[in-house]
Amino acid sequence: MDAAKKFIHKNSWIWAAAGTLLIWCVISVMSGGFSLKTMFLNATLATFAFLLGISELFIITSGEGAIDLSVAYTFTLSAYISAKLFRSGTVLMGILLIIAVCILIGLVNSFVNVCLHVHAMIGTLAVGYILFTIVLIYAQSSTMAPDKLWAKFCQSQIGGFSVPTALCLIVIAFMVVVLYHTKFGKQLHAVGQGHLAGKFAGVPVNRILVISFVSSSLIAGLGGVICCAYVNGSYQTLGDTYQMSAISAAMIGGTLVSGGKSSVVGTYLGAVMLTLLGTLLNLTGLAKGWQYVIEGLIIIMLLVSGTGNRR
């Protein structure tokens, strides 16, 4: 029994994995048979909530109840830029512009948080409103449809996996190395245990926070670029679709809202689980309002259950 508790405590992603398998089984029973196609399709659709979830993971792990509420707008702005510039002769310009914009957004967020001492949730929300205004202005003169070749690539498959799913696997592997096997990752988790304690321990807290905000924005930008191509267009509330799912996926997956502990694999499983949950609720035929109520209650139950065991 003690060994099982230790395993669950160390591998908090187990709750998201169990929820994913359970919901998939229920969907299979309701649809009349088990199908891996259903799982793969939902795994693909979960890509964008996962990428935004990783963006949130960086900020949440840094501690003090921080959440980045600007990532949805960074996601949308990057989608618009890619739609306009990912064309013959301007691809490199588009890539460089998106990277520069995302880095600038991350630096502004970190300046507001680190230098002006505004809580991350409030500061990033304010920056998000500014970005949304930019999106509204930019959308008036920008095309919404992505380049056809880029869209075809993002909608294709590689070795049986969709391109978005393959991208997720690459991001998971890269983030596992960065967050759990590098000096930065260890310092980020140390900062999450307490900023003041981190300073006394010799950790460059401000630098870690700046890197976290910039990383968050860059990953959100990547998600917007892929999403625009996959769904064949961008629109003004594109990122809003995934904002709450991203935060929920990170927390359900094992990232503590208080900071200091994260789970990359758990975030992906949490995103897949929430996507499957949406599919299941659609199969029930319930009104959309009731679907949101049930989904919210299930998320609360999972968060309470997971928090109790992690505590």
PDB file of C-alpha atoms in Angstrom:
ATOM      1  CA  MET A   1       0.000   0.000   0.000  1.00  0.00           C
ATOM      2  CA  ASP A   2       2.775   2.429   0.922  1.00  0.00           C
ATOM      3  CA  ALA A   3       4.604   1.595  -2.300  1.00  0.00           C
ATOM      4  CA  ALA A   4       1.447   2.367  -4.315  1.00  0.00           C
ATOM      5  CA  LYS A   5       1.008   5.708  -2.538  1.00  0.00           C
ATOM      6  CA  LYS A   6       4.628   6.632  -3.203  1.00  0.00           C
ATOM      7  CA  PHE A   7       4.256   5.718  -6.881  1.00  0.00           C
ATOM      8  CA  ILE A   8       1.088   7.807  -7.248  1.00  0.00           C
ATOM      9  CA  HIS A   9       2.679  10.731  -5.403  1.00  0.00           C
ATOM     10  CA  LYS A  10       5.759  10.623  -7.631  1.00  0.00           C
ATOM     11  CA  ASN A  11       3.821  10.008 -10.860  1.00  0.00           C
ATOM     12  CA  SER A  12       0.863  12.349 -10.501  1.00  0.00           C
ATOM     13  CA  TRP A  13       0.049  11.927 -14.205  1.00  0.00           C
ATOM     14  CA  ILE A  14      -1.555   8.607 -13.276  1.00  0.00           C
ATOM     15  CA  TRP A  15      -4.890  10.344 -12.577  1.00  0.00           C
ATOM     16  CA  ALA A  16      -5.030  11.880 -16.037  1.00  0.00           C
ATOM     17  CA  ALA A  17      -4.058   8.539 -17.597  1.00  0.00           C
ATOM     18  CA  ALA A  18      -6.783   6.708 -15.677  1.00  0.00           C
ATOM     19  CA  GLY A  19      -9.360   9.340 -16.636  1.00  0.00           C
ATOM     20  CA  THR A  20      -8.340   9.127 -20.302  1.00  0.00           C
ATOM     21  CA  LEU A  21      -8.712   5.344 -20.408  1.00  0.00           C
ATOM     22  CA  LEU A  22     -12.020   5.419 -18.522  1.00  0.00           C
ATOM     23  CA  ILE A  23     -13.619   8.018 -20.792  1.00  0.00           C
ATOM     24  CA  TRP A  24     -12.325   6.240 -23.908  1.00  0.00           C
ATOM     25  CA  CYS A  25     -13.935   2.998 -22.685  1.00  0.00           C
ATOM     26  CA  VAL A  26     -17.261   4.759 -22.072  1.00  0.00           C
ATOM     27  CA  ILE A  27     -17.161   6.321 -25.554  1.00  0.00           C
ATOM     28  CA  SER A  28     -16.366   2.919 -27.057  1.00  0.00           C
ATOM     29  CA  VAL A  29     -19.322   1.294 -25.291  1.00  0.00           C
ATOM     30  CA  MET A  30     -21.678   4.080 -26.380  1.00  0.00           C
ATOM     31  CA  SER A  31     -20.457   3.944 -29.994  1.00  0.00           C
ATOM     32  CA  GLY A  32     -20.616   0.151 -30.191  1.00  0.00           C
ATOM     33  CA  GLY A  33     -16.954  -0.837 -30.295  1.00  0.00           C
ATOM     34  CA  PHE A  34     -13.418   0.050 -29.281  1.00  0.00           C
ATOM     35  CA  SER A  35     -11.568   2.131 -31.846  1.00  0.00           C
ATOM     36  CA  LEU A  36      -7.998   3.396 -31.729  1.00  0.00           C
ATOM     37  CA  LYS A  37      -9.004   5.871 -34.428  1.00  0.00           C
ATOM     38  CA  THR A  38     -11.144   7.676 -31.859  1.00  0.00           C
ATOM     39  CA  MET A  39      -8.206   7.919 -29.477  1.00  0.00           C
ATOM     40  CA  PHE A  40      -5.800   9.133 -32.183  1.00  0.00           C
ATOM     41  CA  LEU A  41      -8.277  11.740 -33.430  1.00  0.00           C
ATOM     42  CA  ASN A  42      -8.828  13.125 -29.934  1.00  0.00           C
ATOM     43  CA  ALA A  43      -5.079  13.058 -29.293  1.00  0.00           C
ATOM     44  CA  THR A  44      -4.629  15.233 -32.381  1.00  0.00           C
ATOM     45  CA  LEU A  45      -7.357  17.646 -31.314  1.00  0.00           C
ATOM     46  CA  ALA A  46      -5.728  17.874 -27.872  1.00  0.00           C
ATOM     47  CA  THR A  47      -2.506  19.247 -29.396  1.00  0.00           C
ATOM     48  CA  PHE A  48      -3.402  22.899 -28.994  1.00  0.00           C
ATOM     49  CA  ALA A  49      -4.675  22.640 -25.424  1.00  0.00           C
ATOM     50  CA  PHE A  50      -1.445  20.752 -24.656  1.00  0.00           C
ATOM     51  CA  LEU A  51       0.852  23.387 -26.160  1.00  0.00           C
ATOM     52  CA  LEU A  52      -0.940  26.163 -24.296  1.00  0.00           C
ATOM     53  CA  GLY A  53      -0.870  23.893 -21.240  1.00  0.00           C
ATOM     54  CA  ILE A  54       2.936  23.726 -21.477  1.00  0.00           C
ATOM     55  CA  SER A  55       2.962  27.519 -21.761  1.00  0.00           C
ATOM     56  CA  GLU A  56       0.959  27.694 -18.536  1.00  0.00           C
ATOM     57  CA  LEU A  57       3.113  24.998 -16.918  1.00  0.00           C
ATOM     58  CA  PHE A  58       6.188  27.238 -17.024  1.00  0.00           C
ATOM     59  CA  ILE A  59       4.393  30.066 -15.241  1.00  0.00           C
ATOM     60  CA  ILE A  60       2.408  27.957 -12.774  1.00  0.00           C
ATOM     61  CA  THR A  61       5.537  26.041 -11.749  1.00  0.00           C
ATOM     62  CA  SER A  62       7.282  29.337 -10.945  1.00  0.00           C
ATOM     63  CA  GLY A  63       5.032  29.656  -7.901  1.00  0.00           C
ATOM     64  CA  GLU A  64       2.998  32.291  -6.056  1.00  0.00           C
ATOM     65  CA  GLY A  65      -0.212  31.235  -7.813  1.00  0.00           C
ATOM     66  CA  ALA A  66       0.998  32.618 -11.147  1.00  0.00           C
ATOM     67  CA  ILE A  67      -0.984  31.990 -14.336  1.00  0.00           C
ATOM     68  CA  ASP A  68      -0.293  33.505 -17.767  1.00  0.00           C
ATOM     69  CA  LEU A  69      -3.562  34.882 -19.149  1.00  0.00           C
ATOM     70  CA  SER A  70      -1.917  36.398 -22.223  1.00  0.00           C
ATOM     71  CA  VAL A  71      -1.030  33.114 -23.948  1.00  0.00           C
ATOM     72  CA  ALA A  72      -4.403  32.815 -25.693  1.00  0.00           C
ATOM     73  CA  TYR A  73      -3.860  36.182 -27.384  1.00  0.00           C
ATOM     74  CA  THR A  74      -0.245  35.346 -28.254  1.00  0.00           C
ATOM     75  CA  PHE A  75      -1.598  32.132 -29.778  1.00  0.00           C
ATOM     76  CA  THR A  76      -4.130  34.063 -31.907  1.00  0.00           C
ATOM     77  CA  LEU A  77      -1.732  36.815 -33.009  1.00  0.00           C
ATOM     78  CA  SER A  78       0.856  34.229 -34.101  1.00  0.00           C
ATOM     79  CA  ALA A  79      -1.836  32.414 -36.094  1.00  0.00           C
ATOM     80  CA  TYR A  80      -2.707  35.610 -37.981  1.00  0.00           C
ATOM     81  CA  ILE A  81       0.939  36.421 -38.703  1.00  0.00           C
ATOM     82  CA  SER A  82       1.593  32.902 -40.008  1.00  0.00           C
ATOM     83  CA  ALA A  83      -1.496  33.047 -42.236  1.00  0.00           C
ATOM     84  CA  LYS A  84      -0.229  36.238 -43.871  1.00  0.00           C
ATOM     85  CA  LEU A  85       3.500  35.542 -44.103  1.00  0.00           C
ATOM     86  CA  PHE A  86       3.905  31.752 -44.416  1.00  0.00           C
ATOM     87  CA  ARG A  87       3.846  32.025 -48.189  1.00  0.00           C
ATOM     88  CA  SER A  88       6.411  31.839 -50.962  1.00  0.00           C
ATOM     89  CA  GLY A  89       9.164  34.343 -50.366  1.00  0.00           C
ATOM     90  CA  THR A  90       8.018  35.468 -46.914  1.00  0.00           C
ATOM     91  CA  VAL A  91       8.260  32.279 -44.817  1.00  0.00           C
ATOM     92  CA  LEU A  92      11.559  33.232 -43.176  1.00  0.00           C
ATOM     93  CA  MET A  93      10.246  36.727 -42.477  1.00  0.00           C
ATOM     94  CA  GLY A  94       7.143  35.202 -40.870  1.00  0.00           C
ATOM     95  CA  ILE A  95       9.162  32.852 -38.655  1.00  0.00           C
ATOM     96  CA  LEU A  96      11.499  35.626 -37.507  1.00  0.00           C
ATOM     97  CA  LEU A  97       8.612  38.023 -36.876  1.00  0.00           C
ATOM     98  CA  ILE A  98       6.674  35.479 -34.796  1.00  0.00           C
ATOM     99  CA  ILE A  99       9.760  34.649 -32.728  1.00  0.00           C
ATOM    100  CA  ALA A 100      10.487  38.355 -32.183  1.00  0.00           C
ATOM    101  CA  VAL A 101       6.870  39.134 -31.239  1.00  0.00           C
ATOM    102  CA  CYS A 102       6.673  36.209 -28.808  1.00  0.00           C
ATOM    103  CA  ILE A 103       9.975  37.140 -27.158  1.00  0.00           C
ATOM    104  CA  LEU A 104       8.797  40.753 -26.827  1.00  0.00           C
ATOM    105  CA  ILE A 105       5.514  39.638 -25.243  1.00  0.00           C
ATOM    106  CA  GLY A 106       7.410  37.427 -22.793  1.00  0.00           C
ATOM    107  CA  LEU A 107       9.767  40.285 -21.896  1.00  0.00           C
ATOM    108  CA  VAL A 108       6.852  42.682 -21.327  1.00  0.00           C
ATOM    109  CA  ASN A 109       5.099  40.137 -19.109  1.00  0.00           C
ATOM    110  CA  SER A 110       8.260  39.544 -17.099  1.00  0.00           C
ATOM    111  CA  PHE A 111       8.911  43.303 -16.786  1.00  0.00           C
ATOM    112  CA  VAL A 112       5.416  43.871 -15.380  1.00  0.00           C
ATOM    113  CA  ASN A 113       5.816  40.946 -12.972  1.00  0.00           C
ATOM    114  CA  VAL A 114       9.472  41.226 -11.935  1.00  0.00           C
ATOM    115  CA  CYS A 115      10.133  44.972 -12.118  1.00  0.00           C
ATOM    116  CA  LEU A 116       6.705  46.463 -11.438  1.00  0.00           C
ATOM    117  CA  HIS A 117       5.805  43.711  -8.940  1.00  0.00           C
ATOM    118  CA  VAL A 118       2.338  43.170 -10.421  1.00  0.00           C
ATOM    119  CA  HIS A 119       1.005  39.656  -9.829  1.00  0.00           C
ATOM    120  CA  ALA A 120       1.389  37.508 -12.937  1.00  0.00           C
ATOM    121  CA  MET A 121      -2.328  36.830 -13.286  1.00  0.00           C
ATOM    122  CA  ILE A 122      -3.198  40.551 -13.321  1.00  0.00           C
ATOM    123  CA  GLY A 123      -0.190  41.662 -15.372  1.00  0.00           C
ATOM    124  CA  THR A 124      -0.616  39.060 -18.105  1.00  0.00           C
ATOM    125  CA  LEU A 125      -4.350  39.762 -18.301  1.00  0.00           C
ATOM    126  CA  ALA A 126      -3.583  43.444 -18.952  1.00  0.00           C
ATOM    127  CA  VAL A 127      -0.998  42.519 -21.590  1.00  0.00           C
ATOM    128  CA  GLY A 128      -3.548  40.122 -23.082  1.00  0.00           C
ATOM    129  CA  TYR A 129      -6.083  42.930 -23.538  1.00  0.00           C
ATOM    130  CA  ILE A 130      -3.445  44.966 -25.386  1.00  0.00           C
ATOM    131  CA  LEU A 131      -2.653  41.978 -27.608  1.00  0.00           C
ATOM    132  CA  PHE A 132      -6.345  41.440 -28.342  1.00  0.00           C
ATOM    133  CA  THR A 133      -6.608  45.045 -29.510  1.00  0.00           C
ATOM    134  CA  ILE A 134      -3.622  44.440 -31.795  1.00  0.00           C
ATOM    135  CA  VAL A 135      -5.339  41.297 -33.121  1.00  0.00           C
ATOM    136  CA  LEU A 136      -8.510  43.273 -33.897  1.00  0.00           C
ATOM    137  CA  ILE A 137      -6.525  45.887 -35.810  1.00  0.00           C
ATOM    138  CA  TYR A 138      -4.277  43.345 -37.563  1.00  0.00           C
ATOM    139  CA  ALA A 139      -7.226  41.161 -38.580  1.00  0.00           C
ATOM    140  CA  GLN A 140      -8.755  43.987 -40.640  1.00  0.00           C
ATOM    141  CA  SER A 141      -5.908  43.901 -43.154  1.00  0.00           C
ATOM    142  CA  SER A 142      -4.749  40.292 -42.819  1.00  0.00           C
ATOM    143  CA  THR A 143      -5.789  37.107 -44.565  1.00  0.00           C
ATOM    144  CA  MET A 144      -7.277  34.398 -42.361  1.00  0.00           C
ATOM    145  CA  ALA A 145      -6.483  31.415 -44.602  1.00  0.00           C
ATOM    146  CA  PRO A 146      -3.083  29.710 -44.215  1.00  0.00           C
ATOM    147  CA  ASP A 147      -0.755  28.787 -47.050  1.00  0.00           C
ATOM    148  CA  LYS A 148      -2.150  25.677 -48.769  1.00  0.00           C
ATOM    149  CA  LEU A 149       1.113  23.695 -48.716  1.00  0.00           C
ATOM    150  CA  TRP A 150       1.699  24.492 -45.033  1.00  0.00           C
ATOM    151  CA  ALA A 151      -1.884  23.533 -44.188  1.00  0.00           C
ATOM    152  CA  LYS A 152      -1.594  20.274 -46.152  1.00  0.00           C
ATOM    153  CA  PHE A 153       1.580  19.357 -44.253  1.00  0.00           C
ATOM    154  CA  CYS A 154       0.030  20.046 -40.830  1.00  0.00           C
ATOM    155  CA  GLN A 155      -3.025  17.970 -41.751  1.00  0.00           C
ATOM    156  CA  SER A 156      -0.974  14.997 -42.999  1.00  0.00           C
ATOM    157  CA  GLN A 157       0.456  11.988 -41.176  1.00  0.00           C
ATOM    158  CA  ILE A 158       3.982  10.833 -40.408  1.00  0.00           C
ATOM    159  CA  GLY A 159       4.436   7.135 -39.664  1.00  0.00           C
ATOM    160  CA  GLY A 160       0.776   6.722 -38.755  1.00  0.00           C
ATOM    161  CA  PHE A 161       0.748   9.764 -36.467  1.00  0.00           C
ATOM    162  CA  SER A 162      -0.744  13.094 -37.442  1.00  0.00           C
ATOM    163  CA  VAL A 163       1.776  15.937 -37.700  1.00  0.00           C
ATOM    164  CA  PRO A 164       0.308  17.703 -34.610  1.00  0.00           C
ATOM    165  CA  THR A 165       0.579  14.472 -32.588  1.00  0.00           C
ATOM    166  CA  ALA A 166       4.160  13.917 -33.757  1.00  0.00           C
ATOM    167  CA  LEU A 167       4.919  17.502 -32.755  1.00  0.00           C
ATOM    168  CA  CYS A 168       3.484  16.830 -29.287  1.00  0.00           C
ATOM    169  CA  LEU A 169       5.769  13.821 -28.837  1.00  0.00           C
ATOM    170  CA  ILE A 170       8.781  15.936 -29.812  1.00  0.00           C
ATOM    171  CA  VAL A 171       7.752  18.731 -27.432  1.00  0.00           C
ATOM    172  CA  ILE A 172       7.201  16.212 -24.611  1.00  0.00           C
ATOM    173  CA  ALA A 173      10.665  14.712 -25.073  1.00  0.00           C
ATOM    174  CA  PHE A 174      12.311  18.148 -25.285  1.00  0.00           C
ATOM    175  CA  MET A 175      10.466  19.546 -22.259  1.00  0.00           C
ATOM    176  CA  VAL A 176      11.202  16.490 -20.127  1.00  0.00           C
ATOM    177  CA  VAL A 177      14.905  17.085 -20.734  1.00  0.00           C
ATOM    178  CA  VAL A 178      14.679  20.843 -20.135  1.00  0.00           C
ATOM    179  CA  LEU A 179      12.532  20.752 -17.009  1.00  0.00           C
ATOM    180  CA  TYR A 180      13.916  17.670 -15.243  1.00  0.00           C
ATOM    181  CA  HIS A 181      17.494  17.248 -16.466  1.00  0.00           C
ATOM    182  CA  THR A 182      18.901  20.766 -16.757  1.00  0.00           C
ATOM    183  CA  LYS A 183      20.040  23.409 -14.294  1.00  0.00           C
ATOM    184  CA  PHE A 184      17.283  25.740 -15.447  1.00  0.00           C
ATOM    185  CA  GLY A 185      14.580  23.154 -14.798  1.00  0.00           C
ATOM    186  CA  LYS A 186      15.831  22.434 -11.295  1.00  0.00           C
ATOM    187  CA  GLN A 187      16.070  26.155 -10.526  1.00  0.00           C
ATOM    188  CA  LEU A 188      12.553  26.762 -11.861  1.00  0.00           C
ATOM    189  CA  HIS A 189      11.123  24.139  -9.518  1.00  0.00           C
ATOM    190  CA  ALA A 190      13.178  25.579  -6.661  1.00  0.00           C
ATOM    191  CA  VAL A 191      11.788  29.063  -7.363  1.00  0.00           C
ATOM    192  CA  GLY A 192       8.295  27.567  -7.300  1.00  0.00           C
ATOM    193  CA  GLN A 193       8.866  26.416  -3.721  1.00  0.00           C
ATOM    194  CA  GLY A 194       9.247  30.074  -2.720  1.00  0.00           C
ATOM    195  CA  HIS A 195      10.862  33.106  -4.333  1.00  0.00           C
ATOM    196  CA  LEU A 196      12.430  34.381  -1.130  1.00  0.00           C
ATOM    197  CA  ALA A 197      13.771  30.949  -0.236  1.00  0.00           C
ATOM    198  CA  GLY A 198      15.158  30.672  -3.778  1.00  0.00           C
ATOM    199  CA  LYS A 199      17.035  33.945  -3.403  1.00  0.00           C
ATOM    200  CA  PHE A 200      18.555  32.837  -0.105  1.00  0.00           C
ATOM    201  CA  ALA A 201      19.603  29.594  -1.786  1.00  0.00           C
ATOM    202  CA  GLY A 202      21.465  31.541  -4.464  1.00  0.00           C
ATOM    203  CA  VAL A 203      19.002  30.921  -7.295  1.00  0.00           C
ATOM    204  CA  PRO A 204      18.753  33.841  -9.803  1.00  0.00           C
ATOM    205  CA  VAL A 205      14.991  34.146  -9.303  1.00  0.00           C
ATOM    206  CA  ASN A 206      14.393  37.128 -11.595  1.00  0.00           C
ATOM    207  CA  ARG A 207      16.319  35.568 -14.473  1.00  0.00           C
ATOM    208  CA  ILE A 208      14.390  32.308 -14.111  1.00  0.00           C
ATOM    209  CA  LEU A 209      11.097  34.202 -14.181  1.00  0.00           C
ATOM    210  CA  VAL A 210      12.091  36.127 -17.314  1.00  0.00           C
ATOM    211  CA  ILE A 211      13.101  32.911 -19.110  1.00  0.00           C
ATOM    212  CA  SER A 212       9.819  31.290 -18.029  1.00  0.00           C
ATOM    213  CA  PHE A 213       7.664  34.115 -19.420  1.00  0.00           C
ATOM    214  CA  VAL A 214       9.578  34.172 -22.711  1.00  0.00           C
ATOM    215  CA  SER A 215       9.369  30.366 -23.023  1.00  0.00           C
ATOM    216  CA  SER A 216       5.644  30.501 -22.315  1.00  0.00           C
ATOM    217  CA  SER A 217       5.068  33.023 -25.111  1.00  0.00           C
ATOM    218  CA  LEU A 218       7.238  31.136 -27.624  1.00  0.00           C
ATOM    219  CA  ILE A 219       5.370  27.866 -27.083  1.00  0.00           C
ATOM    220  CA  ALA A 220       2.018  29.664 -27.323  1.00  0.00           C
ATOM    221  CA  GLY A 221       3.180  31.178 -30.616  1.00  0.00           C
ATOM    222  CA  LEU A 222       4.151  27.751 -31.930  1.00  0.00           C
ATOM    223  CA  GLY A 223       0.705  26.449 -31.004  1.00  0.00           C
ATOM    224  CA  GLY A 224      -0.995  29.282 -32.897  1.00  0.00           C
ATOM    225  CA  VAL A 225       1.045  28.636 -36.042  1.00  0.00           C
ATOM    226  CA  ILE A 226       0.179  24.914 -36.063  1.00  0.00           C
ATOM    227  CA  CYS A 227      -3.477  25.487 -35.151  1.00  0.00           C
ATOM    228  CA  CYS A 228      -4.035  28.019 -37.933  1.00  0.00           C
ATOM    229  CA  ALA A 229      -2.776  25.510 -40.509  1.00  0.00           C
ATOM    230  CA  TYR A 230      -4.653  22.548 -39.036  1.00  0.00           C
ATOM    231  CA  VAL A 231      -8.076  24.241 -38.838  1.00  0.00           C
ATOM    232  CA  ASN A 232      -7.535  26.085 -42.152  1.00  0.00           C
ATOM    233  CA  GLY A 233      -7.735  29.601 -40.790  1.00  0.00           C
ATOM    234  CA  SER A 234      -7.475  32.017 -37.921  1.00  0.00           C
ATOM    235  CA  TYR A 235     -10.141  34.051 -36.187  1.00  0.00           C
ATOM    236  CA  GLN A 236     -10.181  36.610 -33.402  1.00  0.00           C
ATOM    237  CA  THR A 237     -11.076  34.230 -30.555  1.00  0.00           C
ATOM    238  CA  LEU A 238      -8.984  31.279 -31.733  1.00  0.00           C
ATOM    239  CA  GLY A 239      -6.881  31.099 -28.560  1.00  0.00           C
ATOM    240  CA  ASP A 240      -9.861  31.557 -26.231  1.00  0.00           C
ATOM    241  CA  THR A 241     -11.071  28.112 -27.315  1.00  0.00           C
ATOM    242  CA  TYR A 242      -8.135  26.482 -25.529  1.00  0.00           C
ATOM    243  CA  GLN A 243      -7.323  28.876 -22.651  1.00  0.00           C
ATOM    244  CA  MET A 244      -9.255  27.196 -19.832  1.00  0.00           C
ATOM    245  CA  SER A 245      -8.617  23.681 -21.165  1.00  0.00           C
ATOM    246  CA  ALA A 246      -4.881  24.437 -21.112  1.00  0.00           C
ATOM    247  CA  ILE A 247      -4.898  25.549 -17.470  1.00  0.00           C
ATOM    248  CA  SER A 248      -7.081  22.583 -16.476  1.00  0.00           C
ATOM    249  CA  ALA A 249      -4.882  20.126 -18.409  1.00  0.00           C
ATOM    250  CA  ALA A 250      -1.750  21.311 -16.615  1.00  0.00           C
ATOM    251  CA  MET A 251      -3.337  21.054 -13.172  1.00  0.00           C
ATOM    252  CA  ILE A 252      -5.135  17.762 -13.785  1.00  0.00           C
ATOM    253  CA  GLY A 253      -1.872  16.386 -15.136  1.00  0.00           C
ATOM    254  CA  GLY A 254      -0.046  16.995 -11.871  1.00  0.00           C
ATOM    255  CA  THR A 255       1.239  20.569 -11.954  1.00  0.00           C
ATOM    256  CA  LEU A 256       0.617  22.146  -8.545  1.00  0.00           C
ATOM    257  CA  VAL A 257      -1.130  25.507  -8.634  1.00  0.00           C
ATOM    258  CA  SER A 258       1.081  26.600  -5.728  1.00  0.00           C
ATOM    259  CA  GLY A 259       4.170  25.944  -7.872  1.00  0.00           C
ATOM    260  CA  GLY A 260       7.288  23.849  -7.460  1.00  0.00           C
ATOM    261  CA  LYS A 261       5.975  20.687  -9.126  1.00  0.00           C
ATOM    262  CA  SER A 262       5.100  19.985 -12.750  1.00  0.00           C
ATOM    263  CA  SER A 263       4.337  17.134 -15.139  1.00  0.00           C
ATOM    264  CA  VAL A 264       4.859  17.436 -18.887  1.00  0.00           C
ATOM    265  CA  VAL A 265       3.452  13.974 -19.646  1.00  0.00           C
ATOM    266  CA  GLY A 266       0.548  14.635 -17.285  1.00  0.00           C
ATOM    267  CA  THR A 267      -0.282  17.875 -19.104  1.00  0.00           C
ATOM    268  CA  TYR A 268      -0.596  16.021 -22.401  1.00  0.00           C
ATOM    269  CA  LEU A 269      -2.708  13.273 -20.844  1.00  0.00           C
ATOM    270  CA  GLY A 270      -4.848  15.925 -19.189  1.00  0.00           C
ATOM    271  CA  ALA A 271      -5.395  17.637 -22.552  1.00  0.00           C
ATOM    272  CA  VAL A 272      -6.346  14.325 -24.197  1.00  0.00           C
ATOM    273  CA  MET A 273      -8.671  13.474 -21.313  1.00  0.00           C
ATOM    274  CA  LEU A 274     -10.498  16.812 -21.546  1.00  0.00           C
ATOM    275  CA  THR A 275     -10.833  16.427 -25.328  1.00  0.00           C
ATOM    276  CA  LEU A 276     -12.274  12.925 -24.884  1.00  0.00           C
ATOM    277  CA  LEU A 277     -14.614  14.288 -22.223  1.00  0.00           C
ATOM    278  CA  GLY A 278     -15.905  16.868 -24.710  1.00  0.00           C
ATOM    279  CA  THR A 279     -16.466  14.088 -27.256  1.00  0.00           C
ATOM    280  CA  LEU A 280     -18.334  11.994 -24.693  1.00  0.00           C
ATOM    281  CA  LEU A 281     -20.607  14.852 -23.684  1.00  0.00           C
ATOM    282  CA  ASN A 282     -21.391  15.562 -27.340  1.00  0.00           C
ATOM    283  CA  LEU A 283     -22.436  11.919 -27.753  1.00  0.00           C
ATOM    284  CA  THR A 284     -24.967  12.302 -24.931  1.00  0.00           C
ATOM    285  CA  GLY A 285     -26.886  14.880 -26.930  1.00  0.00           C
ATOM    286  CA  LEU A 286     -27.270  17.155 -23.917  1.00  0.00           C
ATOM    287  CA  ALA A 287     -27.697  20.889 -24.383  1.00  0.00           C
ATOM    288  CA  LYS A 288     -24.395  22.769 -24.529  1.00  0.00           C
ATOM    289  CA  GLY A 289     -25.081  24.520 -21.243  1.00  0.00           C
ATOM    290  CA  TRP A 290     -25.494  21.235 -19.377  1.00  0.00           C
ATOM    291  CA  GLN A 291     -22.362  19.892 -21.034  1.00  0.00           C
ATOM    292  CA  TYR A 292     -20.371  22.789 -19.604  1.00  0.00           C
ATOM    293  CA  VAL A 293     -21.853  22.217 -16.145  1.00  0.00           C
ATOM    294  CA  ILE A 294     -21.001  18.513 -16.161  1.00  0.00           C
ATOM    295  CA  GLU A 295     -17.512  19.134 -17.569  1.00  0.00           C
ATOM    296  CA  GLY A 296     -16.846  21.741 -14.890  1.00  0.00           C
ATOM    297  CA  LEU A 297     -17.992  19.431 -12.081  1.00  0.00           C
ATOM    298  CA  ILE A 298     -15.822  16.571 -13.372  1.00  0.00           C
ATOM    299  CA  ILE A 299     -12.780  18.847 -13.578  1.00  0.00           C
ATOM    300  CA  ILE A 300     -13.367  20.030  -9.996  1.00  0.00           C
ATOM    301  CA  MET A 301     -13.656  16.430  -8.788  1.00  0.00           C
ATOM    302  CA  LEU A 302     -10.431  15.454 -10.533  1.00  0.00           C
ATOM    303  CA  LEU A 303      -8.555  18.464  -9.184  1.00  0.00           C
ATOM    304  CA  VAL A 304      -9.765  17.851  -5.629  1.00  0.00           C
ATOM    305  CA  SER A 305      -8.920  14.152  -5.852  1.00  0.00           C
ATOM    306  CA  GLY A 306      -5.481  14.800  -7.303  1.00  0.00           C
ATOM    307  CA  THR A 307      -4.678  17.585  -4.834  1.00  0.00           C
ATOM    308  CA  GLY A 308      -5.665  15.425  -1.901  1.00  0.00           C
ATOM    309  CA  ASN A 309      -3.312  12.642  -2.952  1.00  0.00           C
ATOM    310  CA  ARG A 310      -0.451  14.988  -3.867  1.00  0.00           C
ATOM    311  CA  ARG A 311      -0.741  16.757  -0.522  1.00  0.00           C
TER     312      ARG A 311
END
